[in-house]
Each structure stands twice: as C-alpha cells, then as structure tokens.
CSV table of C-alpha atoms in Angstrom, one decimal:
chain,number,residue,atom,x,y,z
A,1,UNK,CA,96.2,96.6,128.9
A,2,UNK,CA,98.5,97.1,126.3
A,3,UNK,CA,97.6,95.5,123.0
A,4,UNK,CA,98.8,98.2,120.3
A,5,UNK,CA,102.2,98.9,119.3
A,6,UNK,CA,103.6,100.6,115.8
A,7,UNK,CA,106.8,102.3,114.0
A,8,UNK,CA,107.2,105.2,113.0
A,9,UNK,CA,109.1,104.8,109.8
A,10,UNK,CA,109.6,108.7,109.6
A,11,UNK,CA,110.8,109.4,113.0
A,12,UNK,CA,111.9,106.0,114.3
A,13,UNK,CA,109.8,106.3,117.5
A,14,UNK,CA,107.8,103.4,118.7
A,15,UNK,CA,103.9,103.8,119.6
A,16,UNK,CA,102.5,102.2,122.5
A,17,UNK,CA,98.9,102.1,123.5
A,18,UNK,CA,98.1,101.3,127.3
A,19,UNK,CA,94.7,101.8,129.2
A,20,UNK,CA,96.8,101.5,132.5
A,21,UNK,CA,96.0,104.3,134.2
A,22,UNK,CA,93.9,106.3,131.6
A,23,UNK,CA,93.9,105.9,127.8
A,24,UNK,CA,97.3,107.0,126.9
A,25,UNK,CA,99.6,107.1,123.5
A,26,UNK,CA,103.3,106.8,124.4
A,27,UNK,CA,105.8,107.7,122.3
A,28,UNK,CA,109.3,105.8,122.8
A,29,UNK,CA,112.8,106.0,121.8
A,30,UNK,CA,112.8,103.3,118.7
A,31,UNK,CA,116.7,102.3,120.1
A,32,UNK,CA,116.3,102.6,123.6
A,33,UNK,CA,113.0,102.4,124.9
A,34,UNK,CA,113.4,105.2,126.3
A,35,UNK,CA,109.4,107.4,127.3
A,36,UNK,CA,109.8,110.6,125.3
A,37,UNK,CA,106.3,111.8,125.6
A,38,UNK,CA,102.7,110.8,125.2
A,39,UNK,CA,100.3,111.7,122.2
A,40,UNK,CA,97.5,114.2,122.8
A,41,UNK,CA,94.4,112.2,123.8
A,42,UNK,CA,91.7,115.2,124.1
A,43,UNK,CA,88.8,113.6,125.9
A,44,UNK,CA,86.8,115.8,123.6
A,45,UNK,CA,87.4,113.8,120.7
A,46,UNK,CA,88.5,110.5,121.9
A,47,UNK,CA,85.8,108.3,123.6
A,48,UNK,CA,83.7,105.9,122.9
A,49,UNK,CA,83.9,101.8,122.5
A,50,UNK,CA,84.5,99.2,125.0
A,51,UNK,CA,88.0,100.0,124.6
A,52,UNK,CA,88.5,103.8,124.1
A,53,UNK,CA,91.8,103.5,122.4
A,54,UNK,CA,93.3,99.6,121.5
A,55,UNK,CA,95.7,99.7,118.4
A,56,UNK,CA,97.6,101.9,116.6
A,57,UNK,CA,99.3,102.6,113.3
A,58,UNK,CA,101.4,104.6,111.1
A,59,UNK,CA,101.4,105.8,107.5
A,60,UNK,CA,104.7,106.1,105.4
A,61,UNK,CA,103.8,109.7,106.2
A,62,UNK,CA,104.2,110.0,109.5
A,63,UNK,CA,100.8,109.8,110.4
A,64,UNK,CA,99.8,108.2,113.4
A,65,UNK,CA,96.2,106.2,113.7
A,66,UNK,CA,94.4,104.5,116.2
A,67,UNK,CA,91.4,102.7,116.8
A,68,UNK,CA,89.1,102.1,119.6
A,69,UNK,CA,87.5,98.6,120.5
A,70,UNK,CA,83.6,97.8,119.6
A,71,UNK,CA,82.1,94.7,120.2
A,72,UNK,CA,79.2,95.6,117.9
A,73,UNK,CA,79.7,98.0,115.0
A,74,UNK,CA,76.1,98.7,115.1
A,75,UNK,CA,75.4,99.7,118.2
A,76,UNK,CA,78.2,101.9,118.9
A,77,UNK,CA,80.6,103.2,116.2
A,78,UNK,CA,83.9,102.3,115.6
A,79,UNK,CA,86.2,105.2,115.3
A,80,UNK,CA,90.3,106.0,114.0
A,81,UNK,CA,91.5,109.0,114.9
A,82,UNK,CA,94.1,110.6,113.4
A,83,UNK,CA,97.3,112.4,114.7
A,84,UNK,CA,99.4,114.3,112.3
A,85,UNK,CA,103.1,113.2,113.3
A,86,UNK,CA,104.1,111.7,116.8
A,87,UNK,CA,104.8,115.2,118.4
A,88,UNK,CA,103.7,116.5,121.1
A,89,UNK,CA,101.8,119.3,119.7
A,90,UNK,CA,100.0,117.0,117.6
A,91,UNK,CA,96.1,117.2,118.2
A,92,UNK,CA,93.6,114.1,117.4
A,93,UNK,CA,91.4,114.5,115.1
A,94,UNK,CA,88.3,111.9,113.9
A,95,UNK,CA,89.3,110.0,110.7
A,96,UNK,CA,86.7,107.6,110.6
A,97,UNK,CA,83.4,106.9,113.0
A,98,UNK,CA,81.0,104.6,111.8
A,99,UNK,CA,80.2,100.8,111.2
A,100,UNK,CA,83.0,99.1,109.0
A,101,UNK,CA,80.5,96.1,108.5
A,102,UNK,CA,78.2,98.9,107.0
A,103,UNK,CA,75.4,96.9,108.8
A,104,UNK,CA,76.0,93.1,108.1
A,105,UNK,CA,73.8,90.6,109.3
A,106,UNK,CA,75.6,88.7,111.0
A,107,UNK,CA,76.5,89.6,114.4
A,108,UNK,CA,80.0,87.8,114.5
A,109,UNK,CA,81.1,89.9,111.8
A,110,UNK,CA,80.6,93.5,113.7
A,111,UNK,CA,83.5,92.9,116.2
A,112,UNK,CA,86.7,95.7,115.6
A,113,UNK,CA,89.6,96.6,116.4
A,114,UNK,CA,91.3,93.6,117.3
A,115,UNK,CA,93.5,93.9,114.5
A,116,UNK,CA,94.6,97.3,112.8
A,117,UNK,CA,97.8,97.7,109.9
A,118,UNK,CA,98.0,101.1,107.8
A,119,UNK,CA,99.9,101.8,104.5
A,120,UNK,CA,100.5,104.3,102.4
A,121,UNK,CA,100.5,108.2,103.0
A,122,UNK,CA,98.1,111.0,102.1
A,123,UNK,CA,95.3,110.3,99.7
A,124,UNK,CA,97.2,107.0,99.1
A,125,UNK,CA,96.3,105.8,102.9
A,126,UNK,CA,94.5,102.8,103.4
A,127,UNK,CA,93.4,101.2,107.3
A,128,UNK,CA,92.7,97.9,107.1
A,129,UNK,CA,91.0,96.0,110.1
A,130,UNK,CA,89.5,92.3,110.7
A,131,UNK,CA,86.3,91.3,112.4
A,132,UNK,CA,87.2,89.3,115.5
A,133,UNK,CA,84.7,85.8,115.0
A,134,UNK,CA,83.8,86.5,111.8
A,135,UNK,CA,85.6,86.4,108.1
A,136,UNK,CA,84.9,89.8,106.4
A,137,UNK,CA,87.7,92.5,106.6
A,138,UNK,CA,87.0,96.1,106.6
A,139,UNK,CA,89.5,98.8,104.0
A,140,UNK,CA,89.2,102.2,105.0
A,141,UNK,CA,90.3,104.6,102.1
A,142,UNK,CA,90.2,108.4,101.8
A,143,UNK,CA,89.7,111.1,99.1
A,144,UNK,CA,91.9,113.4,100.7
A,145,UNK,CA,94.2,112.0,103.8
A,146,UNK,CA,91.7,113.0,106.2
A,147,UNK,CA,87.8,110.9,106.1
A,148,UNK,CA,88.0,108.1,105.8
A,149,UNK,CA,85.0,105.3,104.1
A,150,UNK,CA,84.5,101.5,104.6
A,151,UNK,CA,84.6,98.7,101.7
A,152,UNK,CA,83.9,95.3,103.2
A,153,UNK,CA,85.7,91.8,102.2
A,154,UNK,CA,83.8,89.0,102.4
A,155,UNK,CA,87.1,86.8,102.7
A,156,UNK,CA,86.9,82.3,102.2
A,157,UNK,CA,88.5,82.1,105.8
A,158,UNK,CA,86.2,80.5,108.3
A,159,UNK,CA,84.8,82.3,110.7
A,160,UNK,CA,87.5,83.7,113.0
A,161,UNK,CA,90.6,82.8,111.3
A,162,UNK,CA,91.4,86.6,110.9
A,163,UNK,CA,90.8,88.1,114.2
A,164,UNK,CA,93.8,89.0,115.9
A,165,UNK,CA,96.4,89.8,113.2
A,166,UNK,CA,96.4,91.3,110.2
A,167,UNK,CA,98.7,92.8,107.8
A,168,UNK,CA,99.2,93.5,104.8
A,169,UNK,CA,101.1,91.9,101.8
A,170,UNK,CA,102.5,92.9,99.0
A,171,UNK,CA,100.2,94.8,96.4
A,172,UNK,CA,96.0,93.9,97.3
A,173,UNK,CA,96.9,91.1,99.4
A,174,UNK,CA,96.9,91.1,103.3
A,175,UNK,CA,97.9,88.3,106.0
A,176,UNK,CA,96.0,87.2,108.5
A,177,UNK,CA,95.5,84.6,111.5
A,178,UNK,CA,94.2,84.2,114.6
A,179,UNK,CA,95.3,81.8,117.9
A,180,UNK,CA,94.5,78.2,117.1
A,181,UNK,CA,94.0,78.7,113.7
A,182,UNK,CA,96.6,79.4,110.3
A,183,UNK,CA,98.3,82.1,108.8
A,184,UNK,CA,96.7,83.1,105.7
A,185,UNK,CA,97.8,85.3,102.6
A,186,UNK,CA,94.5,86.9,101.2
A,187,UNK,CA,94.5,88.3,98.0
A,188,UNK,CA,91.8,91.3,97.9
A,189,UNK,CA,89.3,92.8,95.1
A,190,UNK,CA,88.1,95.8,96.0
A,191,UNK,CA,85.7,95.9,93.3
A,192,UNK,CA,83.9,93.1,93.8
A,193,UNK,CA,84.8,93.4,97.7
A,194,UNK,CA,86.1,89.3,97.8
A,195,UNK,CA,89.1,88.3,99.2
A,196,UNK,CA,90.5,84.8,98.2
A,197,UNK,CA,92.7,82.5,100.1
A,198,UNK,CA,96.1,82.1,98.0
A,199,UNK,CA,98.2,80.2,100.5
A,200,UNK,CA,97.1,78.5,103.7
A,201,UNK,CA,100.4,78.3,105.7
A,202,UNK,CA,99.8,75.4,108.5
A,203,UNK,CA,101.4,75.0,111.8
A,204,UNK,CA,104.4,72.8,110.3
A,205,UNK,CA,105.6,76.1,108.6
A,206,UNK,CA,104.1,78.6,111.0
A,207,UNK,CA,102.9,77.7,114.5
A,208,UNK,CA,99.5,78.3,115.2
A,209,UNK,CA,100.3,80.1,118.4
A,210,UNK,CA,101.3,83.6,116.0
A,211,UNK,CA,98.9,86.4,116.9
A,212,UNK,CA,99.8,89.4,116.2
A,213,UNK,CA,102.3,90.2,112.7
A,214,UNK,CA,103.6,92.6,110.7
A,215,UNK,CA,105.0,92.4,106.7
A,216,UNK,CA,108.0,94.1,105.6
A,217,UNK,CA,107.4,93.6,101.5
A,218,UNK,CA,110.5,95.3,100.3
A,219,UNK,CA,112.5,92.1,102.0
A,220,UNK,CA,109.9,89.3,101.8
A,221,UNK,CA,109.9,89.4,106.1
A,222,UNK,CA,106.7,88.4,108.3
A,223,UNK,CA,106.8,88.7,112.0
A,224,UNK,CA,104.6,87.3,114.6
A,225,UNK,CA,104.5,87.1,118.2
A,226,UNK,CA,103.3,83.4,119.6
A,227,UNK,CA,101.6,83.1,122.7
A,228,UNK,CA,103.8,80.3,124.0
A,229,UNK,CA,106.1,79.8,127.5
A,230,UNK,CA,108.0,82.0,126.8
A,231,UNK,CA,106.4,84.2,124.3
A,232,UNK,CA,108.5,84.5,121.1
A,233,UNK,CA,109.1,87.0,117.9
A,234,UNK,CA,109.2,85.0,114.9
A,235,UNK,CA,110.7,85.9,111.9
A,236,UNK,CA,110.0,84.5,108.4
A,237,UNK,CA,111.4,85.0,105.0
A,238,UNK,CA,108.5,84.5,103.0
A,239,UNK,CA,109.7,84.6,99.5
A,240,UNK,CA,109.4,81.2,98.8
A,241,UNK,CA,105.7,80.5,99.5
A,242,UNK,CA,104.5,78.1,100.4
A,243,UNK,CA,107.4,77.0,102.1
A,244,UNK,CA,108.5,79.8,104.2
C-alpha cells in the first residue's frame, strides 16, 4: 500500500504515500525517518481513481505533487494535485484532472499513474507520467505553476516497457523500464510529440528486475530498486553510456 516516495530538495524531508489506513501523505525526517506530520488530504478535493492517491513528487521549488491511479483515463480522470511546500498548513489543490492519453485509441495506452517524476519549479514545472501496458508517455506543462495540460509521446518502446519507472534525463530525455523488460534512455520532441530510443541498456549492464528509478543529472547517477531476494538499491554512474 505504499508505492510513492520523493525528496524534498528544499526541505530535506521525505514523502511517503500509504493507503494503509486512509489515503495519507507523510512527511519524514530525510536523516532519521523520523514521522513529522502528514500533508493535508481534504476529502473535498482529493478522490477519485482506483487508487485515490499512489505517487508523489517534488519540484526544485518545493512543491509537492501527487497523482491518483486510473486504469482507464477515459472513463475516469486522472488527477495531480498540488501542495505548496510539505507543511502542515499546506492545502491541496487540483493541478491537473483529465485524460493524459487525450483520448487514444488504444486501451493499453490509458493506464496512469504507475510511474510519476517532476522537474523544474514554477512555470518551468513539468510532470511526466508513463502508461502502464502501453508505450506513449504523457508531459504535463503549465503556463503559470498551477494548471496543468497534457502532450502525449508516442515513444519506439514496445508495449509496456515503460510502465513502472520513469525519470527523467538530462535535458528532453527521460528513462524508463518496467519488470522483465530494459532500461531505456528516451530522448523526447515535444513538437512532434515522438520519443526515440537512444540507448537500450540490457540486463548485462542493468538487471531487468529495476522498477522503480530516479536520475540525479548534475552527477551522471541512476537509481533503481530490483524486485529480487532481498530487494536492492542500485546505483549507476551513467556517464559513460552505453556501458554504465
């Protein structure tokens, strides 16, 4: 029941999402682990999905996003919500509701919020998120910090090899993977909304048991949990591509 989990760069607290017990946002010492507090969930303006709440973010900002889980984007709307900061007088407020497939065809491709990563700050902000069987990604940007729209990436993975983790790279470029399948680096036009393979990392450099990840650009470093015995944090220097 606990699938979502961010930094906040600003504050140095850690984000946890957990549906044990209610939908709930804790906030957590970033050295200790230590429960501090939980976000403001207001009923009135988070619900909805199969999962009301699921993963989380945070812009360079501060900001803190989250997403609910939809098993089709066209029956019943994805949403983010947005809190300011991680305090506890911080208030939820809708940043995006709405189909990130903006109505594809197929049905595979309507699955979110799986997989979640946010850059940026402010107007800057961009959401990115992955459909779970499918290969098109979804970018959320915003005129003004706030609303949020959908462009959709019709990506050359195969049909759920983005579903669990993504992340993005350096510049219009994200990472993705999903179990059984490779870690990819993507690199995206969001003009022509394509995103193109650039390196195919196989399970000789990266096992394919890496789900979830997360991309430090300044120092080249990609993380991924493997769903192994015992689970494990790997950490890659990923400078040298494709041999990381």
């Amino acid at each position: 029941s606990q699938r979502g989990v961010a930094y906040n760069l600003v504050t140095g607290n850690i984000l946890l999402v957990s549906r044990t017990g209610g939908n709930r946002i804790y906030v957590l010492d970033g050295k200790t682990g230590a429960e501090l507090r939980q976000l403001n969930v207001d009923t009135s303006v988070v619900s909805g999905g199969t999962f009301v709440v699921n993963m989380i973010g945070v812009a360079d900002d501060g900001a803190v996003y989250a997403a609910n889980l939809v098993t089709d984007s066209t029956a019943a709307s994805l949403s983010v919500y947005r809190w300011e900061n991680d305090s506890a007088a911080a208030a939820p407020a809708i940043a995006f509701r709405g189909d990130p497939s903006n109505g594809d065809a197929s049905t595979t491709n309507r699955r979110f919020g799986d997989s979640f990563d946010v850059r940026g700050s402010g107007a800057n902000t961009q959401i990115l998120l992955a459909s779970r069987a499918g290969n098109i990604v979804s970018m959320l940007t915003t005129p003004d910090g706030a609303n949020f729209s959908p462009t959709v990436i019709a990506t050359d993975a195969a049909a759920g090899d983005l579903g669990i983790g993504v992340a993005f790279g350096r510049g219009n470029s994200f990472w993705g993977t999903a179990p059984g399948r490779p870690v990819r680096l993507v690199d995206l036009d969001l003009t022509t909304g394509t995103g193109v393979t650039r390196h195919t990392l196989g399970a000789a450099a990266v096992p394919t048991e890496v789900t979830t990840m997360a991309f430090n650009a300044a120092a080249d470093l990609l993380a991924g949990i493997t769903l192994e015995t015992p689970d494990t944090l790997r950490l890659y220097h990923v400078a040298g591509l494709p041999n990381p």
